Amino acid sequence: MRRLLLPILLLLTMVGNAPAAIEISAPGQQEIPLALVAPLPLAEPRPALAGEFARVLRDDLVFSGLFRLIDARAFLADAGRMGLVSIDVDFAEWRLLGAEMLIKGGYRVRGEQLIVEARLFDVRAGRLLDGRRYVGRTGDVRRIAHAFADQVLKTLTGRFGPFSSRIAFIGDQTGHKELYLMDVDGHNPIRITAHRSIVLNPDFSADGRRILFTSYRDGNTNLYQKEIYTGRERRISSRKGLNVGGRFSPVDDRIALTLSKDGNPEIYLLSATGKIVERLTRHWGIDIDPSWSPDGDELVFVSNRRGNPHLFIKAPGGEVRRLTLNGKYNATPAWSPTGDRIAFSRKENGVFDIYTIRPDGSDERRLTFGPGNKEHPRWSPDGRFLVYSSDASGRKEIFLMRSDGTGQWKISPPGGNCNHPAWSPRF
Amino acid sequence: MSRSGADNRRWRRDRERREPRLGAMLGASLALHLVLLLLVGGHLLPRRHQPRPPAYVVDLVNLPVKAPQAGRPDGRAKKTVRKKSAPSAKKLSRPRPKPKPRPQPQPKKVVTRKKAGTKPAVKRTRPQAKAAATRPAAAKAPTRAEQERLERRLEMLRLKRQLAALAASDTRAGENAPLGEEKGRGSEQGVGYRLWLQQAYKEAWALSRYQVGRLDLEAEVEVVYDARGFLRDYSFRRKSGDRLFDDSIARAIRSVDRLEPPPGKTLRETIVFNLKDLMD
């Protein structure tokens, strides 16, 4: 026993004297320093096209919150040299500028055809991280830039970005509230309905090919579906009273919506053809605005069954549990595609602001501040960003922001009011 | 119970006197409105200050040393220089008042000031102590409340003295403390390699919070530098499980590939990387 005691005591003293580990509790650089070089011509130069590509890519990457762009005026000789493979890049120059990542590339125009070669390099390791060749028309330069921005995010985070998706919204530029589609950065808005009435509450199907909306065209609030690529339109539900707030299930073709055919607004499930599959709520209170959980098992909705409008969750077993306890007016919930948070708008002191909350009712966070009503939040397909409408400027406009409320970016086209945004899945 | 005519007149006169005049009313109203405006404007109520984002001190002045002395770990050498210059500025400003003290009354003033400065402290302590000691004898029967009050005062005085003694014995590094580490025992001026390494790795570590899905990630790495200060080896003792997080750490370690000046002996350190400061 004595033989063992001495080594044990020695060990204990050694452990006691061992220096503690050095702890580093946050990175010193919380944005990745990125050098973005506009693509260089592989044949006949078209500076306008190269500039447009670089601008769109830069806006997307900066909005992502991941990067800090290095001033292009500081670029050295390597920025003017084509570098599509690692050995052609002088990484020492970029290290000197403090860059961690580098985007370089080239482009070629043949008639109407545009070929863009884009590369992402790790400067410190001196290696190629990702490279893509995009072939399209000269008019597709913005789409190509968005696609490469998504690819950069995929490489550096493991998840694609949402910049190749589109945003539906309701605009009154024609004097009537019609349904529009635009790029994520607000470019190329196109009108896709001509109901000459009031269109509301758009929502995309999981495959992004169909869009649901409510219209007053026939004098009643009916639910319609439109196929985006063919333009074919179909009335899904035209029951007496309200047929509003239709939301496609993320896992199948079922549609959750509010019907008031029996007098009181309740939430129902419809099949793709509009047949009632199930009545989900049965209460004297008003139940509206359903939104699916990403697994399609639960629904969050608004109800005034406890007096004021609050959020409730309909669980698979059929029971309904209350989600929000604060505020007196909570509305327009949207469950994030990652499933961890629910965004909604809350009216306080006469003004709506955007909040998020965990599905278990914990960790409520306010995301927007300042004047104007911020309403109708919807998540990007990757769950990183939110789109919402705001009337802070006097007219309703559409904004994007990161899921923590930072980086607010106005994207709505000029003229008229724009609201009720909905973010499409990634095409 | 009816009043006489004279009583009535007196009562009316008194009432008129008691009632505030129009001017006074207007003045009061104006004052009230002013106070309300100041309250609404936030001039009277304390404003909430949003906490500033954390500022990271990057030590670009100090070189790492093997045996740091006790002192300040941060290189605030400039502040001490300023402090040295500050008294000179005071000296420059003093000559103006100095001519005044030259006439005789000045020294007296100084004396009186000193008295004024010292006396209250003495007065506060002694008379109370005396009172506490003498009163019971002088007064016939000091009430319990008085006794308790005196005891409380004495207790407060005792506590104040204890606090003053504690403050005097505070050994924490102050502004003028020499450059070194708070717990340093050596003789060299500057920070130890561990503190220097911590700053160097922090500076070199680039990771966006938007890059990782969770903020509760942690990884532990062992790094080895040779006597000449070159990075010889590094290995993950514990990975976080997030590839991007671990890659960013590897990049940071590779970028701190040389210690300057060389440590002179093999340096083996364990470094824990986490995102605690980014958590809400």
XYZ file of C-alpha atoms in Angstrom:
707
model
C 0.000 0.000 0.000
C 2.854 2.348 0.888
C 4.455 1.569 -2.464
C 1.347 2.848 -4.204
C 0.884 5.894 -2.040
C 4.008 7.714 -3.152
C 3.314 7.540 -6.938
C -0.292 8.603 -6.329
C 0.844 11.596 -4.292
C 3.390 12.486 -6.971
C 0.718 12.266 -9.664
C -1.630 14.446 -7.665
C 1.023 17.119 -7.195
C 1.785 17.020 -10.920
C -1.874 17.441 -11.796
C -2.150 20.298 -9.351
C 0.803 22.094 -10.907
C -0.243 21.573 -14.537
C -0.846 24.978 -16.130
C -4.461 25.714 -17.011
C -5.412 25.839 -20.675
C -5.434 29.181 -22.447
C -9.043 30.054 -23.212
C -10.109 32.076 -26.238
C -13.799 32.823 -25.858
C -14.512 34.607 -29.167
C -12.820 35.023 -32.513
C -10.977 38.302 -32.950
C -12.352 38.665 -36.463
C -16.077 37.984 -36.521
C -16.442 38.743 -40.217
C -14.319 36.881 -42.731
C -12.091 39.315 -44.655
C -12.960 38.753 -48.302
C -11.341 40.157 -51.425
C -13.767 40.203 -54.342
C -12.275 40.875 -57.758
C -14.633 41.620 -60.666
C -14.307 38.857 -63.289
C -11.724 39.530 -65.991
C -12.476 39.113 -69.701
C -11.452 35.805 -71.255
C -12.205 37.244 -74.689
C -13.814 40.531 -75.741
C -14.244 42.726 -72.613
C -17.760 43.712 -71.496
C -17.093 45.830 -68.400
C -20.788 46.531 -67.754
C -21.530 42.810 -67.449
C -18.501 42.194 -65.206
C -19.453 45.144 -63.020
C -23.055 43.948 -62.683
C -21.876 40.457 -61.691
C -19.500 41.839 -59.061
C -22.130 44.260 -57.677
C -24.833 41.602 -57.232
C -22.381 39.124 -55.732
C -21.006 41.761 -53.356
C -24.485 42.840 -52.160
C -25.522 39.237 -51.492
C -22.339 38.344 -49.630
C -22.300 41.495 -47.521
C -25.974 40.996 -46.613
C -25.174 37.460 -45.473
C -23.250 39.004 -42.563
C -20.364 36.579 -43.034
C -17.906 38.840 -44.747
C -16.011 42.080 -44.464
C -15.028 43.212 -47.927
C -11.515 44.474 -48.473
C -11.418 47.816 -50.271
C -10.784 47.201 -53.958
C -8.592 50.325 -54.115
C -6.009 48.490 -51.995
C -5.738 45.566 -54.435
C -2.277 44.858 -55.808
C -1.031 43.451 -59.097
C -2.638 40.015 -58.696
C -6.122 41.542 -58.989
C -5.370 42.284 -62.651
C -4.173 38.761 -63.449
C -6.469 35.938 -64.370
C -6.297 33.240 -61.739
C -8.499 30.242 -62.231
C -6.158 27.752 -60.578
C -4.261 28.088 -57.291
C -0.791 28.247 -58.843
C -1.805 31.307 -60.866
C -2.728 33.285 -57.759
C -0.176 35.255 -55.761
C -1.586 34.486 -52.316
C 1.194 36.430 -50.567
C -0.251 39.654 -51.971
C -3.708 38.843 -50.623
C -2.278 37.799 -47.257
C -0.598 41.193 -47.126
C -4.031 42.826 -47.452
C -5.398 40.640 -44.658
C -7.732 38.654 -46.916
C -8.864 35.229 -45.733
C -10.988 34.453 -48.764
C -10.602 35.519 -52.360
C -13.080 35.488 -55.230
C -11.666 35.741 -58.731
C -12.841 34.668 -62.114
C -13.323 35.385 -65.766
C -16.117 35.704 -68.349
C -16.632 35.225 -72.044
C -19.459 36.534 -74.250
C -20.312 34.805 -77.524
C -23.245 36.543 -79.157
C -26.006 36.280 -76.550
C -24.273 33.503 -74.647
C -22.480 34.360 -71.410
C -19.973 32.063 -69.709
C -18.797 32.998 -66.220
C -15.960 31.187 -64.456
C -16.000 31.975 -60.735
C -13.530 30.751 -58.110
C -13.368 30.910 -54.322
C -9.889 30.589 -52.781
C -8.697 30.108 -49.206
C -5.893 32.658 -48.995
C -4.177 31.334 -45.862
C -4.125 27.760 -47.077
C -3.442 28.900 -50.656
C -5.954 26.530 -52.198
C -9.090 26.496 -54.303
C -12.215 25.992 -52.186
C -14.857 26.050 -54.893
C -15.134 26.786 -58.568
C -18.125 26.978 -60.890
C -18.717 27.582 -64.580
C -22.078 29.145 -65.399
C -23.471 29.215 -68.917
C -26.444 31.410 -69.732
C -27.564 34.441 -71.660
C -26.180 37.914 -71.125
C -29.496 38.805 -69.459
C -28.877 36.109 -66.845
C -25.850 37.800 -65.310
C -27.733 38.660 -62.101
C -29.033 35.114 -61.746
C -25.508 33.751 -62.215
C -24.171 36.102 -59.522
C -26.962 35.047 -57.110
C -26.244 31.383 -57.840
C -22.535 31.830 -57.087
C -23.351 33.730 -53.862
C -25.454 30.725 -52.776
C -22.558 28.437 -53.658
C -20.075 30.499 -51.617
C -22.366 30.260 -48.584
C -22.706 26.524 -49.131
C -18.925 26.135 -49.200
C -18.301 28.218 -46.100
C -21.313 27.246 -43.998
C -22.510 23.921 -45.302
C -25.910 25.367 -46.309
C -26.910 26.998 -49.585
C -27.810 30.667 -49.511
C -31.305 31.845 -50.487
C -30.337 34.296 -53.220
C -31.526 32.165 -56.109
C -35.059 32.127 -54.708
C -37.763 34.736 -55.335
C -40.166 36.778 -53.283
C -43.899 37.109 -53.929
C -45.697 40.191 -52.687
C -48.881 42.188 -53.088
C -48.450 45.504 -54.893
C -50.957 48.195 -55.831
C -48.955 49.840 -58.630
C -51.840 49.307 -61.073
C -54.423 50.757 -58.693
C -55.531 47.267 -57.679
C -53.879 44.906 -55.242
C -52.226 42.289 -57.428
C -49.692 39.514 -56.920
C -46.079 40.156 -58.010
C -42.828 38.188 -58.055
C -39.325 39.659 -57.764
C -35.718 38.628 -57.157
C -34.447 38.485 -53.594
C -32.693 41.827 -54.044
C -35.860 43.455 -55.398
C -34.935 43.390 -59.086
C -37.094 42.198 -61.986
C -40.567 42.588 -60.425
C -43.282 41.031 -62.550
C -47.029 41.032 -62.036
C -48.593 37.592 -62.194
C -52.294 38.276 -61.498
C -54.790 40.570 -63.181
C -57.808 40.208 -60.894
C -58.497 43.972 -60.807
C -59.651 43.455 -57.246
C -57.908 42.691 -53.944
C -55.353 39.857 -53.753
C -53.883 38.833 -50.392
C -51.716 36.371 -48.467
C -49.522 34.566 -51.038
C -47.768 31.315 -50.150
C -45.472 28.998 -52.147
C -45.775 25.216 -52.414
C -42.810 23.158 -51.187
C -41.567 22.661 -54.770
C -41.915 26.383 -55.522
C -44.030 25.714 -58.622
C -47.416 26.789 -57.272
C -48.554 29.791 -55.325
C -51.675 30.153 -53.169
C -53.451 33.435 -52.616
C -56.796 34.871 -51.578
C -58.721 37.111 -53.956
C -61.916 39.174 -53.759
C -62.425 38.890 -57.521
C -65.755 37.057 -57.211
C -67.025 39.249 -54.397
C -66.091 36.695 -51.754
C -62.678 35.994 -50.156
C -61.859 32.872 -52.167
C -58.652 30.821 -52.253
C -56.801 30.466 -55.567
C -53.785 28.554 -56.770
C -51.538 29.657 -59.610
C -48.899 27.613 -61.389
C -45.931 29.921 -61.787
C -44.418 28.405 -64.953
C -47.616 27.770 -66.907
C -49.625 30.669 -65.488
C -52.629 28.349 -65.012
C -54.932 29.554 -62.273
C -57.467 27.511 -60.288
C -59.984 28.308 -57.581
C -59.361 25.985 -54.639
C -61.980 27.053 -52.120
C -64.973 29.334 -52.552
C -67.078 28.429 -49.562
C -69.411 30.955 -48.020
C -67.565 33.496 -45.882
C -63.805 33.644 -45.459
C -61.421 31.375 -47.409
C -58.180 33.013 -46.290
C -54.630 32.436 -45.090
C -53.944 29.316 -47.180
C -50.595 27.648 -46.452
C -49.164 24.651 -48.299
C -47.917 21.812 -46.107
C -44.105 21.448 -46.318
C -44.379 17.659 -46.712
C -47.419 17.023 -48.908
C -50.128 18.810 -50.876
C -52.451 19.574 -47.975
C -53.463 23.155 -47.414
C -54.198 24.704 -44.018
C -56.512 27.707 -44.131
C -59.257 29.592 -42.305
C -62.880 29.024 -43.297
C -65.896 30.756 -41.793
C -68.518 28.754 -43.632
C -70.286 27.968 -40.347
C -70.121 31.531 -39.095
C -67.022 31.442 -36.926
C -63.519 31.445 -38.473
C -61.890 28.058 -37.829
C -58.811 26.327 -39.220
C -59.304 23.467 -41.667
C -57.153 21.156 -43.742
C -57.931 20.912 -47.443
C -56.688 18.460 -50.038
C -54.909 19.757 -53.160
C -58.292 19.762 -54.928
C -59.949 21.824 -52.202
C -61.861 19.068 -50.423
C -62.048 19.405 -46.632
C -59.827 16.748 -45.057
C -60.060 17.753 -41.417
C -61.363 20.489 -39.171
C -58.462 21.416 -36.889
C -60.020 23.896 -34.442
C -63.428 23.995 -32.800
C -63.761 27.021 -30.568
C -65.995 30.074 -30.241
C -62.883 32.301 -30.659
C -61.529 33.457 -34.024
C -58.755 31.138 -35.308
C -56.716 32.439 -38.259
C -53.247 32.621 -39.909
C -51.990 29.023 -39.680
C -48.318 28.235 -40.345
C -46.793 24.755 -40.562
C -43.845 23.403 -38.618
C -41.123 22.156 -41.013
C -41.996 18.498 -40.315
C -45.651 19.165 -41.114
C -46.817 17.792 -37.756
C -47.790 20.984 -35.979
C -49.411 24.292 -36.812
C -49.038 27.646 -35.148
C -52.020 29.972 -35.503
C -53.601 33.121 -34.068
C -56.637 32.926 -31.812
C -58.472 35.297 -29.511
C -59.837 32.429 -27.410
C -58.187 33.913 -24.299
C -59.437 37.429 -24.994
C -56.633 39.029 -27.005
C -55.035 37.698 -30.189
C -52.268 35.301 -29.159
C -50.295 32.513 -30.834
C -51.306 28.915 -30.199
C -49.823 25.642 -31.388
C -51.940 22.743 -32.543
C -49.984 19.602 -31.565
C -50.298 16.233 -33.356
C -52.454 14.779 -30.573
C -55.106 17.366 -31.223
C -54.563 19.475 -28.131
C -53.937 23.201 -28.466
C -51.319 24.939 -26.327
C -50.727 28.634 -25.888
C -47.393 29.948 -27.191
C -47.239 33.689 -26.459
C -47.938 35.106 -23.035
C -46.674 38.661 -23.541
C -48.271 41.529 -25.423
C -51.913 42.091 -26.207
C -51.902 41.638 -29.973
C -49.774 38.921 -31.598
C -50.340 38.087 -35.262
C -49.031 36.611 -38.557
C -46.849 33.769 -37.255
C -44.299 32.032 -39.497
C -42.482 28.860 -38.424
C -38.830 28.835 -39.512
C -37.686 26.137 -41.958
C -35.072 25.062 -39.408
C -37.886 24.581 -36.878
C -36.170 26.320 -33.980
C -38.027 29.647 -34.007
C -41.368 31.213 -34.873
C -41.475 34.793 -36.168
C -44.538 36.947 -35.595
C -45.604 40.565 -35.311
C -46.760 42.146 -32.082
C -48.611 45.411 -31.610
C -47.319 47.487 -28.732
C -48.062 51.171 -28.190
C -50.044 51.160 -31.423
C -47.145 49.907 -33.581
C -46.412 46.412 -34.915
C -42.877 45.029 -34.586
C -41.309 41.696 -35.497
C -40.467 39.203 -32.768
C -39.269 35.605 -32.688
C -39.868 32.947 -30.086
C -38.906 29.298 -29.613
C -41.721 26.787 -30.208
C -41.661 25.954 -26.482
C -42.476 29.592 -25.657
C -39.018 30.487 -24.376
C -36.379 33.002 -25.499
C -38.662 35.660 -26.985
C -36.674 38.286 -28.891
C -37.679 41.575 -30.463
C -36.027 42.101 -33.842
C -37.289 45.462 -35.097
C -37.451 48.876 -33.475
C -38.230 52.416 -34.523
C -41.243 54.014 -36.170
C -43.730 52.329 -38.502
C -45.507 48.993 -38.507
C -43.340 45.987 -39.306
C -45.582 43.085 -40.243
C -45.962 39.796 -42.118
C -42.575 38.199 -41.405
C -41.629 35.191 -43.548
C -38.442 33.122 -43.431
C -35.960 32.544 -46.218
C -35.773 28.890 -47.293
C -32.488 28.437 -45.388
C -33.865 30.087 -42.220
C -31.082 32.683 -42.160
C -33.132 35.714 -43.150
C -36.592 37.237 -42.811
C -38.648 39.290 -45.224
C -41.310 41.648 -43.879
C -43.273 44.759 -44.744
C -42.831 48.155 -43.116
C -44.688 51.454 -43.465
C -42.068 53.563 -41.698
C -41.607 55.735 -44.807
C -45.313 56.465 -45.189
C -45.956 53.762 -47.769
C -45.737 50.026 -47.352
C -42.378 48.620 -48.431
C -40.634 45.275 -48.277
C -37.461 44.716 -46.294
C -35.051 41.867 -45.661
C -33.081 41.302 -42.475
C -30.955 38.616 -40.875
C -32.701 36.342 -38.406
C -31.155 38.277 -35.511
C -32.671 41.558 -36.726
C -29.481 43.015 -38.200
C -28.741 44.127 -41.772
C -32.147 45.564 -42.702
C -32.271 46.053 -46.464
C -35.125 47.620 -48.451
C -35.909 45.659 -51.579
C -39.380 46.734 -52.714
C -39.620 48.271 -56.177
C -40.370 52.000 -56.367
C -43.954 53.285 -56.551
C -47.077 52.043 -54.823
C -47.476 49.970 -51.692
C -45.933 46.536 -51.304
C -46.819 44.135 -48.508
C -47.687 40.499 -47.676
C -44.308 39.111 -48.806
C -43.686 35.361 -49.132
C -40.272 33.772 -49.758
C -40.153 30.985 -52.311
C -38.116 27.806 -51.851
C -34.745 27.631 -53.608
C -35.313 26.906 -57.290
C -74.911 80.505 14.346
C -75.243 83.461 11.982
C -72.186 85.663 11.501
C -72.217 89.381 12.138
C -71.508 91.836 9.268
C -67.985 92.522 10.530
C -67.274 88.803 10.786
C -68.476 88.305 7.255
C -66.240 91.057 5.922
C -63.267 89.638 7.803
C -64.038 86.153 6.535
C -64.230 87.423 2.936
C -60.966 89.338 3.335
C -59.276 86.272 4.768
C -60.638 84.137 1.980
C -59.387 86.568 -0.659
C -55.983 86.540 0.973
C -55.908 82.740 1.056
C -56.961 82.314 -2.584
C -53.987 82.442 -4.947
C -53.903 85.287 -7.420
C -54.062 84.854 -11.179
C -50.378 85.647 -11.651
C -49.340 83.066 -9.090
C -51.635 80.503 -10.677
C -50.188 81.176 -14.124
C -46.650 80.949 -12.750
C -47.371 77.638 -11.064
C -48.992 76.321 -14.218
C -45.996 77.376 -16.299
C -43.585 75.750 -13.861
C -45.606 72.533 -13.887
C -45.694 72.459 -17.691
C -41.956 73.078 -17.813
C -41.310 70.173 -15.447
C -43.610 67.966 -17.527
C -41.813 68.943 -20.739
C -38.447 68.183 -19.183
C -39.732 64.837 -17.970
C -41.155 63.918 -21.384
C -37.999 65.143 -23.118
C -35.961 62.851 -20.922
C -33.864 65.606 -19.363
C -34.788 64.808 -15.792
C -35.204 61.066 -15.978
C -32.061 58.947 -16.242
C -31.512 57.544 -19.729
C -30.694 53.958 -20.393
C -27.326 53.429 -21.954
C -26.997 50.469 -24.278
C -24.018 48.330 -23.386
C -21.175 48.836 -25.788
C -19.880 45.896 -27.784
C -16.823 44.339 -26.217
C -13.556 46.024 -27.150
C -10.594 43.770 -27.530
C -7.236 45.031 -26.320
C -4.519 44.163 -28.752
C -1.079 44.485 -27.269
C 1.227 45.661 -30.001
C 3.839 47.135 -27.676
C 4.908 44.384 -25.356
C 7.096 41.519 -26.271
C 6.569 38.230 -24.504
C 9.009 37.378 -21.755
C 9.804 34.193 -19.906
C 9.484 35.471 -16.359
C 7.132 38.454 -16.223
C 7.204 40.666 -13.184
C 4.153 41.595 -11.156
C 2.238 44.487 -12.655
C -0.241 45.482 -15.300
C -0.723 42.949 -18.085
C -1.773 45.552 -20.666
C 0.632 47.891 -22.317
C -0.759 51.192 -21.110
C 2.597 52.845 -21.152
C 1.175 55.923 -22.842
C -1.194 56.566 -19.980
C 1.627 56.703 -17.491
C 3.474 59.131 -19.728
C 0.385 61.284 -19.832
C 0.108 61.065 -16.096
C 3.651 62.235 -15.758
C 2.907 65.157 -17.979
C -0.309 65.949 -16.160
C 1.386 67.183 -13.003
C 3.560 69.429 -15.109
C 0.414 70.896 -16.616
C -0.841 71.485 -13.118
C 2.447 73.092 -12.235
C 2.019 75.370 -15.192
C -1.371 76.414 -14.014
C -0.306 76.764 -10.410
C 2.043 79.731 -10.811
C -1.006 81.912 -11.314
C -2.563 81.188 -7.965
C 0.885 81.087 -6.350
C 1.381 84.844 -6.317
C -1.758 85.034 -4.258
C -0.582 82.703 -1.543
C 2.670 84.654 -1.190
C 0.921 87.342 0.777
C 0.589 86.283 4.387
C -3.074 85.280 4.498
C -2.447 82.358 2.157
C -0.578 80.061 4.488
C -3.261 80.720 7.048
C -5.839 79.706 4.548
C -3.962 76.503 3.933
C -3.869 75.854 7.616
C -7.537 76.527 7.996
C -8.270 74.278 5.074
C -6.280 71.526 6.644
C -8.148 72.036 9.828
C -11.373 71.986 7.973
C -10.266 68.833 6.257
C -9.082 66.993 9.312
C -11.269 68.244 12.060
C -14.566 66.848 10.987
C -13.068 63.379 10.846
C -11.714 63.785 14.348
C -14.802 65.523 15.584
C -17.037 62.884 14.142
C -15.185 60.104 15.812
C -14.160 61.430 19.146
C -17.184 63.344 20.350
C -19.384 60.437 19.470
C -17.116 58.060 21.268
C -16.922 60.470 24.147
C -20.612 60.960 24.155
C -21.103 57.265 24.115
C -18.711 56.904 26.987
C -19.792 59.896 29.054
C -23.477 60.122 28.566
C -24.361 57.080 30.587
C -22.456 58.583 33.502
C -23.619 62.160 33.071
C -27.220 61.611 32.276
C -29.336 60.011 34.825
C -30.865 57.321 32.662
C -30.028 57.290 28.952
C -32.840 55.695 27.098
C -32.323 52.385 25.313
C -33.021 53.993 21.968
C -30.224 56.493 22.516
C -27.822 53.764 23.539
C -28.688 51.718 20.498
C -28.224 54.740 18.234
C -24.805 55.397 19.702
C -23.811 51.787 19.373
C -24.884 51.801 15.781
C -22.775 54.899 15.109
C -19.783 53.325 16.750
C -20.294 50.196 14.719
C -20.458 52.260 11.515
C -17.240 54.036 12.429
C -15.546 50.743 13.108
C -16.671 49.418 9.739
C -15.489 52.549 7.951
C -12.051 52.189 9.519
C -11.915 48.551 8.512
C -12.854 49.466 4.934
C -10.201 52.161 4.814
C -7.626 49.674 6.052
C -8.704 47.179 3.397
C -8.515 49.810 0.657
C -5.016 50.737 1.779
C -3.909 47.137 1.618
C -5.278 46.635 -1.953
C -2.487 45.041 -3.885
C -4.147 45.109 -7.301
C -2.109 46.595 -10.103
C -2.927 50.254 -10.528
C -2.306 52.647 -13.378
C 1.249 53.276 -12.281
C 2.117 49.660 -11.579
C 5.034 48.323 -13.635
C 4.397 46.367 -16.807
C 4.009 42.657 -16.260
C 1.398 40.175 -15.218
C -0.876 40.491 -12.248
C 0.351 37.226 -10.812
C 3.869 37.530 -12.164
C 6.780 36.655 -9.903
C 9.712 37.069 -12.256
C 11.921 40.038 -12.941
C 11.311 40.790 -16.637
C 9.170 43.666 -17.819
C 6.418 42.514 -20.201
C 3.774 39.859 -20.509
C 4.316 36.109 -20.433
C 4.040 33.913 -23.454
C 0.659 32.575 -22.385
C -0.980 36.000 -22.415
C 0.776 36.908 -25.616
C -0.318 33.647 -27.251
C -3.908 34.242 -26.150
C -3.941 37.613 -27.885
C -2.181 36.344 -30.991
C -4.628 33.440 -31.444
C -7.621 35.621 -30.795
C -6.442 38.092 -33.399
C -5.763 35.365 -35.937
C -9.047 33.533 -35.388
C -11.602 34.581 -38.020
C -15.067 33.074 -37.726
C -18.484 34.561 -38.339
C -21.363 33.733 -36.029
C -23.432 33.229 -39.179
C -21.028 30.529 -40.288
C -21.839 28.077 -37.528
C -25.235 26.781 -36.576
C -24.623 26.760 -32.817
C -22.685 28.942 -30.437
C -22.040 26.289 -27.770
C -19.079 24.835 -29.680
C -15.733 24.193 -28.027
C -12.475 22.614 -29.143
C -9.201 21.967 -27.338
C -5.875 22.041 -29.148
C -2.332 21.373 -28.017
C 0.344 23.470 -29.711
C 4.081 22.964 -29.567
C 6.647 25.683 -30.345
C 10.366 24.946 -30.430
C 13.045 26.953 -28.650
C 13.447 29.201 -31.699
C 9.734 30.040 -31.606
C 8.605 28.030 -34.653
C 5.339 26.125 -34.569
C 6.408 22.494 -34.511
C 3.137 20.656 -34.056
C -0.496 21.054 -33.178
C -3.163 18.473 -32.523
C -6.819 18.548 -31.565
C -7.302 17.014 -28.136
C -11.022 17.525 -28.475
C -12.906 18.557 -31.614
C -16.150 20.527 -31.572
C -17.893 18.329 -34.109
C -18.491 21.306 -36.402
C -16.141 21.093 -39.353
C -16.194 24.814 -40.085
C -15.457 25.717 -36.472
C -12.555 23.274 -36.288
C -11.201 24.416 -39.670
C -11.229 28.047 -38.563
C -9.204 27.077 -35.463
C -6.687 25.154 -37.540
C -6.289 28.201 -39.788
C -5.738 30.462 -36.775
C -3.090 28.144 -35.323
C -1.277 27.824 -38.633
C -1.179 31.602 -38.977
C 0.560 32.003 -35.575
C 3.501 29.998 -36.831
C 6.291 31.894 -35.091
C 6.790 33.430 -31.669
C 8.878 36.551 -31.469
C 11.203 36.689 -29.563
C 11.899 32.933 -29.349
C 11.005 31.373 -26.006
C 14.389 29.665 -25.671
C 12.854 26.361 -24.682
C 10.159 24.113 -26.086
C 6.743 25.548 -25.352
C 3.756 23.216 -25.070
C 0.368 24.833 -24.430
C -3.233 23.700 -24.374
C -5.655 26.160 -25.920
C -9.426 26.037 -25.610
C -11.446 27.774 -28.305
C -15.130 28.526 -27.734
C -17.753 31.166 -28.530
C -18.844 32.102 -25.016
C -18.528 35.823 -25.678
C -20.892 35.616 -28.658
C -23.681 34.016 -26.642
C -26.488 36.339 -25.575
